[in-house]
Amino acid sequence: MRVPPKVTQAIAVALFGGATVLTLAVLVFVIVFVLGKGLPVVSLDFLLQSPREMGKAGGIFPTLVGTFLLPLVAVAIAFPLGVGTSVYLTEYTVESRMTGVIRFGTDCLAGIPSIIFGLFGYIFFVEILQMGWCILSGGLTLAIMVLPTIIRTSEEAIKAVPTSYREVSFSLGATRWETVLKVVLPTALPGIVTGVMLSIGRSIGETAAVIFTAGASLRLPDSLFDSVRTMAVHFYILAREGISIENAYGTAAILIIAVLLVNAVSYGLMNRFIARRTK
Amino acid sequence: MRNTGERIVQNALMLVAFSALASLLLIAVFIFKEGLPFLLRTGLRDFLLSSDWRPQEGHFGIYPMIVSSLWVTFGAMLVGAPLGIACAIFLNEFVPKSVMRVTKPTIELLAGIPSVVYGFIGVIVVAPLIRSHLGGPGLSVLCAAVILGIMILPTVISISVDAIGSVPNSYREGALALGATRWQSVHMVVLKAARSGIVAGVILGMGRAIGETMAVIMVAGNSVKIPHSALDSVRTLTANIALEMGYATGQHRQALFATGIVLFVFIMILNSLAMAAMKKSVK
Amino acid sequence: MSDPVQISVRNLSVYYGKQHVLRGITLDIPSRHVLGIIGPAGSGKTAFLRTLNRLNDLNPDSRMEGKILMGETEITHSDCDVVSLRKRVGMVFALPVPLPLSIYDNLAYGPRLSGIRKRFQLDEIVERSLKAAVLWEEVKDRLQTSAFRLSGGQQQRLCLARVLAMEPEVVLLDEPCSGLDPISTARIEEALMTLKATHTIVLVTNNTKQAARVADTTAFFLMGELIEVGPTSRLFVAPTDSRTNEYISGRFG
């Protein structure tokens, strides 16, 4: 018997609506659960004290420092490379076999799992270049990991700059580089910053690539050649080794807040960017 | 002088533009350099198809890990793909644009939740549920599949939403004008047009699932064996690398890099498939 | 202000890919003179304008043959320094394109590229250019606000002022009034009448009446060819080619 279209329509709505609600519920549950269990643990002492007994007691201050420094180093390296790449691809060359190869490389790099980045960073930076487990090794590894994100978002943002701006700049006697510096990049800036913020968010949450390259030292670093532990790594170790579930919750809560904050800012920027473009 | 400056900038930028490609090659070269000699010495067959993983005694067979990775990934797809695609369809076709404008960023925001947090939820919430209702150790293929399935939702949803959103409205209007219900227009017209894009989203989700490491270590149980049911504890390729890398030396370490090569090849195949699907959807 | 120059175009052809957009144009533009170029859409008027400041170079598919002399310089030569050429030859586009900067910074964009950094010099240039473009009175109190806040007609005069700030010898205008109301158009034309005492001006327009009002000489382009060129007073009264006659009497285009 043929089911009437009205009935299939109703079933479809119920099914798909149910799936959507379920998805949102699960994702919201994750956040609420972690914040609910974790926030009561968080206090000023928790944030500002060093951990004692491997993190069983005390706070998470050194891991806050690590979580701040590592993405910073990563972005400081990946930003010029990524933006430079996208400027080259959009402003300095026409689509050719070479740009195709560059794009292919970028896409492939984007798909590589973080454990491979970890392996590579370990063998290359830590061992072969003899940098050891340190902020710089970790930052370089993360920089490679987030490079595709920065390239892609910058390219989108630069492509969205009206051609007429470039023509005006050239017609006023600007060179290509002057045009890029004075007109193209400033106009594309919010989009580029969005990519940077997304990269920071990803670096903050990363574990596998970090643990093999930056190590897991709980001491405060003195230089870029010291090992650090990020919140994500700290959380992983606390939870996995069952050191302190309570402090794990607390760390996870701060971790989630940090990531959500960074992502929210980047989406806010993106929306403003889109709104300005369509105005 | 100005021309020289411009030329220097152009050449510098060209050099920079190869940074991503160069990184990719560097990664490939060093992973292969560490793992390939071992792979050639042991033989591809013995490495891939033997179930004997006893590093201390010099036995390196990763067949159980390959099977486990595939099972876990497949399970994650069973959880994540239908849910994600259903979500994408619902958000695109059945709700007002304003709801979509709030929901999509929310979901993408959630993509930023670190994977270790998902893993933790798996340990604290999902595994005990499985243990008490279905039996077994709890930390299992099923638990990993559920957690990874949830983790890949944002990837699947976001790419599928874009794919469905790029189907021209005239297609829908054409179907609706012929008296189709919303659902008929979706499954007869819209989904056909957006198929390649959705497939690409699912494949990229698979890539994420097969490559995930820390969350899987936390929830899959990590026993080296071929799973007989969804409730068995398993160890994936990624988990194998991360668990033993800390103390492995000599041959053992090379075997882990060889495991990395296998993973690398898997991912490259998946990425190529996804890219091919994307290209098709652009046409 | 530097002396304006004579422009000589010899047998100029331009291709966009396989498309032959200009066919063997030969034309002289005397200095301190307004050349109006009229013709239907797609007749190559804009392409011609864009060879005069080599803006066609931005299109990698474009190619040109023939020769253009601007004063002593052969601007079509591959060794020609296009950056300094573009400082001598300013261009106003069909639609007003303020850069996303303040009014002041829009005006100072060109001078700053030439290395002028001193505030009082820039102030002086900004004021003089805005006055020449008949915009000064309307914006003098809000130079630091975004150029996007101006009306369409004001924006186009801003673009003209921005060109004048570079002190060019030649000013190219590509249908500068196509999107403007009659009053803004009158303002622009007013500015042009003053400018031609000191500049060589090439004005592309799809409005034959505007050419009749402003141009000293008018050229009629059709399908990439120069059909006829002559003093405006003669061309509009007694065109020698029947196609010119048909166009200006409004029979096509």
Coordinates of C-alpha atoms in Angstrom, one line a residue, chain A residues 94 162-176 178-184 186-187 276 279, chain C residues 50 53 55 58 60 83 86-87 89-91 93 97-101 106 109-110 112-113 117 148 162-163 166:
Chain A
V94 CA 46.8 33.1 -11.7
P162 CA 36.1 44.0 -4.1
T163 CA 38.3 44.0 -7.3
S164 CA 37.4 47.7 -7.7
Y165 CA 39.5 48.5 -4.6
R166 CA 42.5 47.0 -6.2
E167 CA 41.9 48.8 -9.5
V168 CA 41.6 52.2 -7.7
S169 CA 44.8 51.6 -5.8
F170 CA 46.7 50.6 -8.9
S171 CA 45.2 53.5 -10.8
L172 CA 46.5 55.8 -8.1
G173 CA 50.1 54.6 -8.7
A174 CA 50.4 51.9 -6.1
T175 CA 52.5 48.9 -6.6
R176 CA 51.1 45.4 -6.1
E178 CA 51.4 48.6 -1.6
T179 CA 48.0 47.6 -2.7
V180 CA 48.1 44.4 -0.7
L181 CA 49.4 46.2 2.4
K182 CA 47.2 49.3 2.3
V183 CA 44.0 48.1 0.9
V184 CA 43.6 44.4 0.5
P186 CA 43.2 45.9 6.0
T187 CA 39.8 45.2 4.3
R276 CA 29.8 44.6 6.5
K279 CA 25.9 46.1 3.5
Chain C
R50 CA 42.5 51.3 -19.6
N53 CA 47.1 53.9 -17.8
L55 CA 45.2 49.1 -16.2
L58 CA 45.8 43.5 -14.4
P60 CA 46.4 38.4 -17.6
V83 CA 53.6 52.7 -11.5
R86 CA 49.7 55.7 -13.3
K87 CA 50.8 58.7 -11.2
V89 CA 47.5 59.5 -15.5
G90 CA 44.6 59.5 -13.1
M91 CA 41.4 57.6 -13.5
F93 CA 35.7 54.8 -12.6
V97 CA 34.7 53.5 -5.4
P98 CA 35.8 55.1 -2.1
L99 CA 38.4 53.0 -0.4
P100 CA 37.3 51.8 3.1
L101 CA 39.2 54.8 4.7
N106 CA 41.3 58.6 0.6
Y109 CA 46.4 57.8 -0.5
G110 CA 48.2 58.8 -3.8
R112 CA 51.5 59.2 0.5
L113 CA 52.5 56.6 -2.1
R117 CA 54.3 62.4 4.7
F148 CA 31.2 55.5 2.8
R162 CA 41.5 61.7 -5.1
V163 CA 42.8 61.6 -8.7
M166 CA 48.2 63.1 -7.4

